[in-house]
Short mmCIF file of C-alpha atoms and ligand atoms in Angstrom, two decimals:
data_model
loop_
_atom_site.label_atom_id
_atom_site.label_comp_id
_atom_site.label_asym_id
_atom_site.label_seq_id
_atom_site.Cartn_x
_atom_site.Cartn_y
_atom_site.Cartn_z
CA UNK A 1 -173.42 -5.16 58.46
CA UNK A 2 -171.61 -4.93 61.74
CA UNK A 3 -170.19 -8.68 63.08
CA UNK A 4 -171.23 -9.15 66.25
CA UNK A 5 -168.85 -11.55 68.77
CA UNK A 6 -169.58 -14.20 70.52
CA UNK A 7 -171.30 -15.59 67.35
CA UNK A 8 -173.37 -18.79 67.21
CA UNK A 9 -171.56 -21.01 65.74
CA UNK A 10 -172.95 -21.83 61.53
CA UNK A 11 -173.26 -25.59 62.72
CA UNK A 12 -174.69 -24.80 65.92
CA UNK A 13 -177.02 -21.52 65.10
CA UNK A 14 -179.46 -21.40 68.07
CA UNK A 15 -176.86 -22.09 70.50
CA UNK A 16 -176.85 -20.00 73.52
CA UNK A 17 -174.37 -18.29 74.59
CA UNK A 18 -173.66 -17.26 78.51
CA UNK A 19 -172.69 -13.62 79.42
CA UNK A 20 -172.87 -11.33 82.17
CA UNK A 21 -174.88 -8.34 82.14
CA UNK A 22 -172.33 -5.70 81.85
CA UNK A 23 -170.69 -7.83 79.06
CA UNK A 24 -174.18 -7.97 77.21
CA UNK A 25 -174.88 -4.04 77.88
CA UNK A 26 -171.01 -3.49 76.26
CA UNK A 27 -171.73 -5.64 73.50
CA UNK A 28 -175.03 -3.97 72.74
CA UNK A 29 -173.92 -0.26 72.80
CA UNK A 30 -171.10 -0.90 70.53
CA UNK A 31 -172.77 -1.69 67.41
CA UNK A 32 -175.34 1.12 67.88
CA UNK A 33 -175.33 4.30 65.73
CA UNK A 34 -176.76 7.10 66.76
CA UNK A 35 -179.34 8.64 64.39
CA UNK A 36 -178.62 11.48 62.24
CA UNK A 37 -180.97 13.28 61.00
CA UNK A 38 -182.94 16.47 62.01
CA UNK A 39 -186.20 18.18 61.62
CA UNK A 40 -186.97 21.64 62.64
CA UNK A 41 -189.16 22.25 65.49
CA UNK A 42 -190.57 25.40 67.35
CA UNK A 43 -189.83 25.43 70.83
CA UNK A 44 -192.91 24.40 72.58
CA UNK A 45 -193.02 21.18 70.38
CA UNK A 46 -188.91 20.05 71.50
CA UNK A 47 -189.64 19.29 74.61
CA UNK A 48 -188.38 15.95 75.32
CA UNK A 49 -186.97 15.56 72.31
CA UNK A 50 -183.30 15.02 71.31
CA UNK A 51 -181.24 18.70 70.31
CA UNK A 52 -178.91 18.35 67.26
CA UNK A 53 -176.87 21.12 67.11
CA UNK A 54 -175.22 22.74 70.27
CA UNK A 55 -176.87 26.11 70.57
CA UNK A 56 -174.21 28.91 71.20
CA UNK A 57 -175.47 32.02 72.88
CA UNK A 58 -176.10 34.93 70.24
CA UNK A 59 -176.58 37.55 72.80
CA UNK A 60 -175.62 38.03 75.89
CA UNK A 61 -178.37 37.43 78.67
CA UNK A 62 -179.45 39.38 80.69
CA UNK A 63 -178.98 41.53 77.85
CA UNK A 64 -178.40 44.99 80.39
CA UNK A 65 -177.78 45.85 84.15
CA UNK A 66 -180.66 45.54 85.72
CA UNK A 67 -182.02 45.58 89.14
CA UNK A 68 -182.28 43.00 91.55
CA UNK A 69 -184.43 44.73 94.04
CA UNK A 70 -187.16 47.39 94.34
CA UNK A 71 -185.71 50.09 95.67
CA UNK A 72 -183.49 53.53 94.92
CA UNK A 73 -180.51 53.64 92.27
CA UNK A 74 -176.95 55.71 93.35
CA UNK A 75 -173.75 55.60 91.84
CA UNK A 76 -171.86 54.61 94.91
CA UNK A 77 -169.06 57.03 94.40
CA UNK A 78 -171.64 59.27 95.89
CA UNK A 79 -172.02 57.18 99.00
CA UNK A 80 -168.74 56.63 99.34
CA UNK A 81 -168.03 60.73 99.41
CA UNK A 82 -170.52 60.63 102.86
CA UNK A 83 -173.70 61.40 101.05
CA UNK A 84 -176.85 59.52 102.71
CA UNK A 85 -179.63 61.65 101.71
CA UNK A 86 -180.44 61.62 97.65
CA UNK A 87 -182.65 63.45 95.57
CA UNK A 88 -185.43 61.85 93.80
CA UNK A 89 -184.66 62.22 90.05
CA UNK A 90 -187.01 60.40 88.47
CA UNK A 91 -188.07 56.43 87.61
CA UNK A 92 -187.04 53.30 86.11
CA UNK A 93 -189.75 50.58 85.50
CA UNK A 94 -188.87 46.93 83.86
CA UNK A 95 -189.29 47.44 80.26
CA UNK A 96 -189.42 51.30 80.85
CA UNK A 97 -185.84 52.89 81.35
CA UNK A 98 -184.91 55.85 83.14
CA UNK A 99 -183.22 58.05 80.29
CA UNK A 100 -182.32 61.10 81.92
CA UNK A 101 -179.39 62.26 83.26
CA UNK A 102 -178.08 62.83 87.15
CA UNK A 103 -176.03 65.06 88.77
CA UNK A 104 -174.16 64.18 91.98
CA UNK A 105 -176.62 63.16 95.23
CA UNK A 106 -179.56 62.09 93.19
CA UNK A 107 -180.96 59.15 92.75
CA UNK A 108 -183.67 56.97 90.93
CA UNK A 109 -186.75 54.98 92.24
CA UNK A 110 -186.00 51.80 90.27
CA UNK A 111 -188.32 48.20 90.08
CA UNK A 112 -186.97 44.92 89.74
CA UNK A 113 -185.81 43.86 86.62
CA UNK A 114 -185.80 47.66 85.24
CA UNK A 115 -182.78 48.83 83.31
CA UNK A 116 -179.95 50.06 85.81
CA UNK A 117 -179.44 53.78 84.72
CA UNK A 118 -176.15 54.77 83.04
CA UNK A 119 -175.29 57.13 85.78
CA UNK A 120 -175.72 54.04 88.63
CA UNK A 121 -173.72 51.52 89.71
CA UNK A 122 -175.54 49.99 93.09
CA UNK A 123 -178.78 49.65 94.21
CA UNK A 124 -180.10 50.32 97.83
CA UNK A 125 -183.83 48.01 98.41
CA UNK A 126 -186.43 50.18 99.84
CA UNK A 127 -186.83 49.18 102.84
CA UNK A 128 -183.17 50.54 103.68
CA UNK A 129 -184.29 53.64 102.54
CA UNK A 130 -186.51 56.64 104.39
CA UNK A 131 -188.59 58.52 101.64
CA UNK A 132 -189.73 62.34 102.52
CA UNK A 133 -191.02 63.72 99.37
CA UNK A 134 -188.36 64.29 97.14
CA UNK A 135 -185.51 63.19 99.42
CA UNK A 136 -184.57 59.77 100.13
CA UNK A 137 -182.27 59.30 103.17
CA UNK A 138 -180.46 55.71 103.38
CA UNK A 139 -179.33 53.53 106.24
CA UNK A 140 -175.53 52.81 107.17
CA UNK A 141 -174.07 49.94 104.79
CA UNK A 142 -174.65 50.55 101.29
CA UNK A 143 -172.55 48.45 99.39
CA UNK A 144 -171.19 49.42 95.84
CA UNK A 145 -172.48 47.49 93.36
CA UNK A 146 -175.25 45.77 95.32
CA UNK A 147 -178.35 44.53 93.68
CA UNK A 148 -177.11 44.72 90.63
CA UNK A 149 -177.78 41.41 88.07
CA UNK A 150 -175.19 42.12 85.69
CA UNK A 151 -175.48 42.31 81.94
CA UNK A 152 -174.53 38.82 80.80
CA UNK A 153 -174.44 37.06 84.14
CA UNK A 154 -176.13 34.24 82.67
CA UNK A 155 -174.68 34.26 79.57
CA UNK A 156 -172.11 35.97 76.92
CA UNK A 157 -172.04 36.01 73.40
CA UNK A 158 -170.28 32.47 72.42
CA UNK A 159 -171.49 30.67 75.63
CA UNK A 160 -172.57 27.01 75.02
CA UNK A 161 -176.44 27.42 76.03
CA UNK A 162 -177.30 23.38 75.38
CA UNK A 163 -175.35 20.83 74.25
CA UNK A 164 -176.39 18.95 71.67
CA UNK A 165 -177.81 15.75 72.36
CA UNK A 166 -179.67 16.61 75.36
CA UNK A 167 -183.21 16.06 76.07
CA UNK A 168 -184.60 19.02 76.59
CA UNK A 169 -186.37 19.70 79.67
CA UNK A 170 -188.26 22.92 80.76
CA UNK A 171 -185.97 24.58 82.31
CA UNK A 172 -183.64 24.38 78.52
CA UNK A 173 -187.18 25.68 77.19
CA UNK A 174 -186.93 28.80 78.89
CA UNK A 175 -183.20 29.36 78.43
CA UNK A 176 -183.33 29.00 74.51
CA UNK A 177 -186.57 31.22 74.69
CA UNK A 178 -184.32 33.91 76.75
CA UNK A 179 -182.02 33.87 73.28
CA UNK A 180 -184.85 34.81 71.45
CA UNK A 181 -184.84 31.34 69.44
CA UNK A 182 -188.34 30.16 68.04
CA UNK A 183 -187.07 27.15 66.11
CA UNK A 184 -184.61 24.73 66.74
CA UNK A 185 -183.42 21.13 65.03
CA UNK A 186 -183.91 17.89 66.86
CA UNK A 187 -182.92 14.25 66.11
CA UNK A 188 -185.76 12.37 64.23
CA UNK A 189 -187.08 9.81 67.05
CA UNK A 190 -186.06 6.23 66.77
CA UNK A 191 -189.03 4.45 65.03
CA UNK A 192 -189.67 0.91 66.70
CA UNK A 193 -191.66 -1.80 65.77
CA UNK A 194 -192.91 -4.12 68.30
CA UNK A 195 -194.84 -7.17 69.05
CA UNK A 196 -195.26 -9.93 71.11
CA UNK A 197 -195.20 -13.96 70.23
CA UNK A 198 -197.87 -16.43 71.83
CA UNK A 199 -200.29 -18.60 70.95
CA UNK A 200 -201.79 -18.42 74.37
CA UNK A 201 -201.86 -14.37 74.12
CA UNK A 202 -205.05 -12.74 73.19
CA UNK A 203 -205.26 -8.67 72.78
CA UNK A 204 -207.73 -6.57 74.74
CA UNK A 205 -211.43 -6.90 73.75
CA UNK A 206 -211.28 -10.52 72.85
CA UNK A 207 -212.35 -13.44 75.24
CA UNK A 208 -210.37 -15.68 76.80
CA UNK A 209 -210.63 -19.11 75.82
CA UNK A 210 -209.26 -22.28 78.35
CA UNK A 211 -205.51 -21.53 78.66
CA UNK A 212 -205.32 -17.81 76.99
CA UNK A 213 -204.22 -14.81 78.97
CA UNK A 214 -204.10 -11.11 77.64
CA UNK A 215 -201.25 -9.51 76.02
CA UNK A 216 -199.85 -7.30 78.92
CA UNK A 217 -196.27 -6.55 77.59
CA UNK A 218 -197.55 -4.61 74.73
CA UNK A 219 -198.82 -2.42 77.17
CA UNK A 220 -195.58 -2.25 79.32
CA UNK A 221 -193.27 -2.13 76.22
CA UNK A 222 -195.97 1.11 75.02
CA UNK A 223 -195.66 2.64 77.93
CA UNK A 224 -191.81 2.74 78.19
CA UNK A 225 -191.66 3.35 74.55
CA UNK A 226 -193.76 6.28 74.98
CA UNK A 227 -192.27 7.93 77.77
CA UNK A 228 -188.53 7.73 75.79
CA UNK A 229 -190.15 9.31 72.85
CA UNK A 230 -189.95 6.88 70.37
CA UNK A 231 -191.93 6.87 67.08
CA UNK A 232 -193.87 3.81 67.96
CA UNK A 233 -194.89 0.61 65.40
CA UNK A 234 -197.40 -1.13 67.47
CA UNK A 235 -197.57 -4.42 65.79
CA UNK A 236 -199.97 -6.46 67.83
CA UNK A 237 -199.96 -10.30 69.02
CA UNK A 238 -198.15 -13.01 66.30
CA UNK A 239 -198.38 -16.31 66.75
CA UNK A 240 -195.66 -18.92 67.92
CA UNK A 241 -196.13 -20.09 63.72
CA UNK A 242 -192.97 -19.59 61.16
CA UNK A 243 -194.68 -17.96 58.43
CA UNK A 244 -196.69 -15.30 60.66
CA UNK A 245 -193.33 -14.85 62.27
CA UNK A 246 -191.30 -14.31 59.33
CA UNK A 247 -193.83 -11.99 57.72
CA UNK A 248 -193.75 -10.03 60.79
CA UNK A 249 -190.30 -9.69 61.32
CA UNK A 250 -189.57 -8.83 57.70
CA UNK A 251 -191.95 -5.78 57.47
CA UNK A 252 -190.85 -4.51 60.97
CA UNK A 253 -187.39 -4.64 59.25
CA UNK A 254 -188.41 -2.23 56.94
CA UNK A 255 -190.37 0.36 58.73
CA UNK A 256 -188.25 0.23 62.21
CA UNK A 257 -184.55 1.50 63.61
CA UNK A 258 -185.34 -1.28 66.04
CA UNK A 259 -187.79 -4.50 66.61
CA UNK A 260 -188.48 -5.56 69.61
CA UNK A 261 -190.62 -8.47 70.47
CA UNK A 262 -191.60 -10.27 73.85
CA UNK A 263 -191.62 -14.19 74.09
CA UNK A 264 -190.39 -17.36 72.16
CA UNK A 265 -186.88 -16.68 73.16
CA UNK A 266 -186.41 -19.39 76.27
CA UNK A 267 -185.34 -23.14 75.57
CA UNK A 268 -187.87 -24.72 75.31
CA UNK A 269 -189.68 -22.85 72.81
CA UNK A 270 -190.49 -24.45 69.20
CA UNK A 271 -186.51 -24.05 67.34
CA UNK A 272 -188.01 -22.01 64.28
CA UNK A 273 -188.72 -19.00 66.17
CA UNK A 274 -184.34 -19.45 66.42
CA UNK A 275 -184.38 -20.19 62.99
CA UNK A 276 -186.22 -17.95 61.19
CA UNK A 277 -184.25 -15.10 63.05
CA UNK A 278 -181.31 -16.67 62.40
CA UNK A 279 -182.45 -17.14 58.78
CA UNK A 280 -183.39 -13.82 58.36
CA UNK A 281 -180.68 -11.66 60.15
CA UNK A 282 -177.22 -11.73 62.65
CA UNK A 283 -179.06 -12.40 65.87
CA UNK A 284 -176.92 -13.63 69.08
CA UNK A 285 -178.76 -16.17 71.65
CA UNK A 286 -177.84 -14.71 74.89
CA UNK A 287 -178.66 -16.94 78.29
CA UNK A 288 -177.71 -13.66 80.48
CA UNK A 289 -176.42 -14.74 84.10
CA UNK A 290 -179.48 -12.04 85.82
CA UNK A 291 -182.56 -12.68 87.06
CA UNK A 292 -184.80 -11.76 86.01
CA UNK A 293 -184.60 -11.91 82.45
CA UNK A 294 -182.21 -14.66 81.41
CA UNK A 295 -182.56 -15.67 78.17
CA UNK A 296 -182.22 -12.63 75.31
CA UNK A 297 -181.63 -12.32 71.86
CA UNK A 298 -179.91 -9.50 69.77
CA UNK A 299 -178.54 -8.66 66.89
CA UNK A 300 -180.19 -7.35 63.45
CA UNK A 301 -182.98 -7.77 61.24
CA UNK A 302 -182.17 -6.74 57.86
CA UNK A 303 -181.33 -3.36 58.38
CA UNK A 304 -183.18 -2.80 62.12
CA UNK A 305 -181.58 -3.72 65.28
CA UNK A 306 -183.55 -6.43 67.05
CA UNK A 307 -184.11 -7.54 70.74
CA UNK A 308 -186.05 -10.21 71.37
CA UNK A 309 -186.95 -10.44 74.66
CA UNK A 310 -188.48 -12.79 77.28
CA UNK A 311 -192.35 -13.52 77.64
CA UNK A 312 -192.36 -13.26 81.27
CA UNK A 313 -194.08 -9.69 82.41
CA UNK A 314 -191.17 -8.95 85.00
CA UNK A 315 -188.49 -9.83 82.53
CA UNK A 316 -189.53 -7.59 79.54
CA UNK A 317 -189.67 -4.62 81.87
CA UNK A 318 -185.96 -5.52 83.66
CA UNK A 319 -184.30 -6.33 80.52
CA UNK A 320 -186.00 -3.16 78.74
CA UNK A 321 -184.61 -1.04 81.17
CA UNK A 322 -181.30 -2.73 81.53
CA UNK A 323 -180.06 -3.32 77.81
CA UNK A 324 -183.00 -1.63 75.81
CA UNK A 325 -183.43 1.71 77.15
CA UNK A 326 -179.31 2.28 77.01
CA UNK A 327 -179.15 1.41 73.48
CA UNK A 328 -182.44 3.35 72.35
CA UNK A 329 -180.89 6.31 74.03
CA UNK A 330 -177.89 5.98 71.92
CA UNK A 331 -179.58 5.53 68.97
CA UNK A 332 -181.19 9.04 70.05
CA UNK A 333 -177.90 10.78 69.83
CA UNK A 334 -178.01 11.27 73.86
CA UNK A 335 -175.02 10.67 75.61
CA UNK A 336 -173.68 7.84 77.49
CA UNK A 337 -174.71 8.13 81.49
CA UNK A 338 -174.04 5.62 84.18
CA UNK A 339 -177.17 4.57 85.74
CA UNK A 340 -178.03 6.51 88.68
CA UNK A 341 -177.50 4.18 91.74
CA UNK A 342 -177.63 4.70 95.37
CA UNK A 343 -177.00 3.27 98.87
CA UNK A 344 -179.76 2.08 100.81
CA UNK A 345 -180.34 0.56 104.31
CA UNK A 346 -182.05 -2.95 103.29
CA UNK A 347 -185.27 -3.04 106.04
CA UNK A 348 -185.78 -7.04 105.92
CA UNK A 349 -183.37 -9.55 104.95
CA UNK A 350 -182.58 -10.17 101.24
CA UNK A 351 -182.69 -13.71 100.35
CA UNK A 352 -180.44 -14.81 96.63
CA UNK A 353 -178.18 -17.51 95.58
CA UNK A 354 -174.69 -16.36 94.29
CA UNK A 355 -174.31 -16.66 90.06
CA UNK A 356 -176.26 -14.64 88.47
CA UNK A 357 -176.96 -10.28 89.36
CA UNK A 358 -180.37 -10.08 90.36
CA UNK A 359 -182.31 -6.98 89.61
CA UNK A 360 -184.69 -7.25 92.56
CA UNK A 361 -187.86 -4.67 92.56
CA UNK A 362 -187.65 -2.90 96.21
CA UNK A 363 -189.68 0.50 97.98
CA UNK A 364 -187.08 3.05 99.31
CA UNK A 365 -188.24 5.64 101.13
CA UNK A 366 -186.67 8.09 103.59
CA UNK A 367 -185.89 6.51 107.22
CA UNK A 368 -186.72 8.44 110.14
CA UNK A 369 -182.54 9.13 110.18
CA UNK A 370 -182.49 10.75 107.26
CA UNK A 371 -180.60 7.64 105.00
CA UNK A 372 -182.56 6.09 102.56
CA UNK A 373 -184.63 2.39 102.96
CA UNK A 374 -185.49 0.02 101.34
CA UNK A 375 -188.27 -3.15 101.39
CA UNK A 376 -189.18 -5.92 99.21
CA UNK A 377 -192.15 -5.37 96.92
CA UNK A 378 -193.49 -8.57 97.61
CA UNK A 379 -193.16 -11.42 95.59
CA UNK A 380 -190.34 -11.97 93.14
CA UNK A 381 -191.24 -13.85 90.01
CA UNK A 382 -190.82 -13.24 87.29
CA UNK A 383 -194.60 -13.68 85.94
CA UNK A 384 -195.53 -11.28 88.92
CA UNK A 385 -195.60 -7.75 87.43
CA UNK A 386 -197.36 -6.38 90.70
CA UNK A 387 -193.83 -6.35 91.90
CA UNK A 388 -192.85 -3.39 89.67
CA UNK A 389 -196.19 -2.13 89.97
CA UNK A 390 -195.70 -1.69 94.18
CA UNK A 391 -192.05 -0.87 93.61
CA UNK A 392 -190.33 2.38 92.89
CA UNK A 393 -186.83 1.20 92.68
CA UNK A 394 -184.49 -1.74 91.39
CA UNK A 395 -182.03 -3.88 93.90
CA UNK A 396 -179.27 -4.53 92.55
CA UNK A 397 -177.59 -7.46 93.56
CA UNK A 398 -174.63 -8.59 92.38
CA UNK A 399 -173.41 -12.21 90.93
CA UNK A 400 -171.28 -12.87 93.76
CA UNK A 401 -174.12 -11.62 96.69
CA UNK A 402 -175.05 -14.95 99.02
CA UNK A 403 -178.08 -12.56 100.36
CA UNK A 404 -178.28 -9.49 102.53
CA UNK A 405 -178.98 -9.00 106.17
CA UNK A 406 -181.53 -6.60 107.50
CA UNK A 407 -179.64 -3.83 108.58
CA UNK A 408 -177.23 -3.75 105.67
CA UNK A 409 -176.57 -1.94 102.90
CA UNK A 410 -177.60 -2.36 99.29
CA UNK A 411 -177.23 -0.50 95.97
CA UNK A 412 -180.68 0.39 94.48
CA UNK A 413 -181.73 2.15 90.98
CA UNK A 414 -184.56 4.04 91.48
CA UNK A 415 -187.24 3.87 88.19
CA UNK A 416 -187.41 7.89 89.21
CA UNK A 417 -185.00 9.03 86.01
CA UNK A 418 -184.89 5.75 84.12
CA UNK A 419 -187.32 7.55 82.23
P1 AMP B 501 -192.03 -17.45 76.62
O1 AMP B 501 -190.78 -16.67 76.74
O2 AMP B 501 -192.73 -17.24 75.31
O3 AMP B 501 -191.82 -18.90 76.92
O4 AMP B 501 -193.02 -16.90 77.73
C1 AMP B 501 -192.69 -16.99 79.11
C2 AMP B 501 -193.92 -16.70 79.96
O5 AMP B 501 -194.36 -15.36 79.72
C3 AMP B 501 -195.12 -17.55 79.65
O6 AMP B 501 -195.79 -17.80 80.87
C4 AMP B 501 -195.95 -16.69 78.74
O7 AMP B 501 -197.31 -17.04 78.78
C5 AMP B 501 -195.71 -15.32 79.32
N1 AMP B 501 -195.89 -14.33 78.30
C6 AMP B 501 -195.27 -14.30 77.09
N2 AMP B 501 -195.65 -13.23 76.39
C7 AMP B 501 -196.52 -12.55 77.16
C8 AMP B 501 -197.26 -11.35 76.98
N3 AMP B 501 -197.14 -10.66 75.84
N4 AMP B 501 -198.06 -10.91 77.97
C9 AMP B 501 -198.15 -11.63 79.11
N5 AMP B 501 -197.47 -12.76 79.35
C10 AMP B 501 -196.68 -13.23 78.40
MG1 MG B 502 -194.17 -18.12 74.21
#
């Protein structure tokens, strides 16, 4: 089992310990290990999912000249000795070549995509041409080789098509399907177990007694869970009691890459929730200097990595996205990307105390000069999950930030692409 550094202490297990976020993120993505193994999948179905094995091109695409345009085919070498007027010789349609032969000043009526004959080298569009009958009289510059998509433009025999680890997107979809390829392997999804810890939470359907609420960040962990494309262990509500707990956390172990649960991980909260994880696994207690989000616990679980999580609504999303998401898509086999940040022009003033990074929840949109702004989406606690709900980007604000003035600029992660 991988050690994991800083540890708590043997006398002092529930300890926790203070770290940055970037620190945490590091600490997290090092002791992941990316899934191995494959299944076959026709093409339609690996959408979204993970590619295992780089796909080199076995043919070259497009597999023969064709033609860009509608329109006349000359070998320029014609056009080039001063003749303008051709003789019609016959047709090429996409999937229907011309296959005869031409003598000097002829030509062929050719269609987009058809095969570009032999005997050609340029194609002239029609509406540069003047068609009487059988003779077809061009206009002044013809260039050689125009209009011509070139046998293997896109790609030669050997090219690297996808690499692997990529999530495939439609646009890879058509590109394998231009090799020909029905089938290809991708990564078995990351299973993952999850659950939250409460006894005030009650699941959907049931009432609400005095003091209950409903489980919401089941629905928020499915959700993101979903959208990565994870093989998804729904494990419903378990209450704040050791036994249920341990039970719990010992059969995720076995089913799940990864367990993560919401709740029972601030001070405050009964010790045994602390103990039985630390009784059962190598879990770190993080107190993360970010807001939200704070406290957070890692490590593993028998053989599954675990993240516990906070209870509060906000803080389950922002620390899902901020340490989760990176690791699950390691443990897809996808590679390593910087999160995708960008300036913005802050519209109101940005109130926050130096210490910790705040991941506020903000609405960019595009200001009438073009640059990109950004507003608060409302209220910032982190209970409040209307303000992801109204918001379509994170604002990052950094440890040392004393606040920002309206009219200044601010880093924001837009959810667009977390995924
Ligand atoms: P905890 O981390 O367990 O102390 O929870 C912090 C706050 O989040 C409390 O107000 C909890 O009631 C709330 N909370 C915890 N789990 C959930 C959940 N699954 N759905 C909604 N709220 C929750
Ligand atoms: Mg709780």
């Amino acid at each position: 089992m991988t050690e994991f550094s800083p540890q708590p202490s043997c006398q002092d297990p529930v300890e926790a310990i203070k770290l940055d976020v970037q620190s945490a993120r590091a600490q997290i993505m090092a002791v992941i290990t990316p899934i191995n193994s494959w299944r076959s999948c026709a093409l339609k179905e690996a959408l979204g999912e993970v590619l295992h094995e780089t796909i080199y091109s076995p043919v070259q695409v497009p597999p023969h000249h064709n033609s860009a345009m509608d329109g006349y085919a000359i070998h320029s070498r014609d056009w080039l000795a001063g003749i303008h007027s051709f003789q019609l010789a016959g047709h090429a349609y996409a999937g229907q070549p011309f296959s005869g032969s031409l003598t000097a000043g002829q030509c062929v009526r050719i269609m987009t995509g058809a095969v570009v004959p032999v005997a050609c080298d340029t194609v002239v569009m029609q509406e540069r041409c003047e068609v009487n009958g059988l003779s077809v009289k061009m206009h002044e510059g013809v260039r050689a080789g125009q209009n011509v998509r070139y046998a293997g433009e896109d790609l030669q025999i050997g090219d690297v098509v996808v690499e692997q680890g990529r999530r495939l997107t439609p646009a890879d979809l058509g590109l394998i399907a231009s090799l020909g390829m029905a089938e290809l392997r991708v990564r078995r999804r990351p299973r993952i177990a999850f659950f939250s810890t409460g006894d005030e939470l009650k699941s959907l359907g049931q009432p609400l007694a005095p003091g209950q609420i409903y489980d919401s960040n089941r629905y928020t962990l499915f959700g993101m869970l979903q959208r990565f494309g994870a093989d998804i262990r729904d494990m419903g509500v378990v209450a704040d009691d050791k036994d249920a707990l341990r039970a719990a956390l010992l059969q995720a172990s076995t089913e799940a890459d990864v367990i993560i649960t919401s709740g029972g991980v601030s001070v405050g909260d009964a010790d045994y929730v602390k103990e039985i994880l630390t009784e059962l696994g190598q879990v770190n207690f993080w107190k993360i200097a970010m807001k939200p989000g704070r406290p957070l616990t890692f490590g593993h679980v028998g053989d599954a990595v675990f993240f516990g999580l906070p209870g509060n609504p906000v803080s389950v999303m922002v620390t899902f996205y901020q340490f989760v998401l990176p690791a699950l898509q390691q443990l897809a086999g996808e590679p390593i990307q910087e999160p995708l940040l960008i300036k913005a022009i802050a519209v109101n003033d940005i109130r926050k105390r130096p210490g910790r990074f705040e991941f506020q929840r903000g609405v960019m949109r595009t200001g009438a000069a073009g640059s990109i702004e950004v507003s608060h989406s409302g209220d910032q606690g982190s209970g409040i999950l209307r303000s992801m709900n109204t918001a379509n980007c994170f604002i990052l604000l950094d440890d040392y930030c004393d606040g920002i003035a309206a009219g200044s600029e601010v880093l924001i992660q837009p959810f667009t692409g977390l995924i």
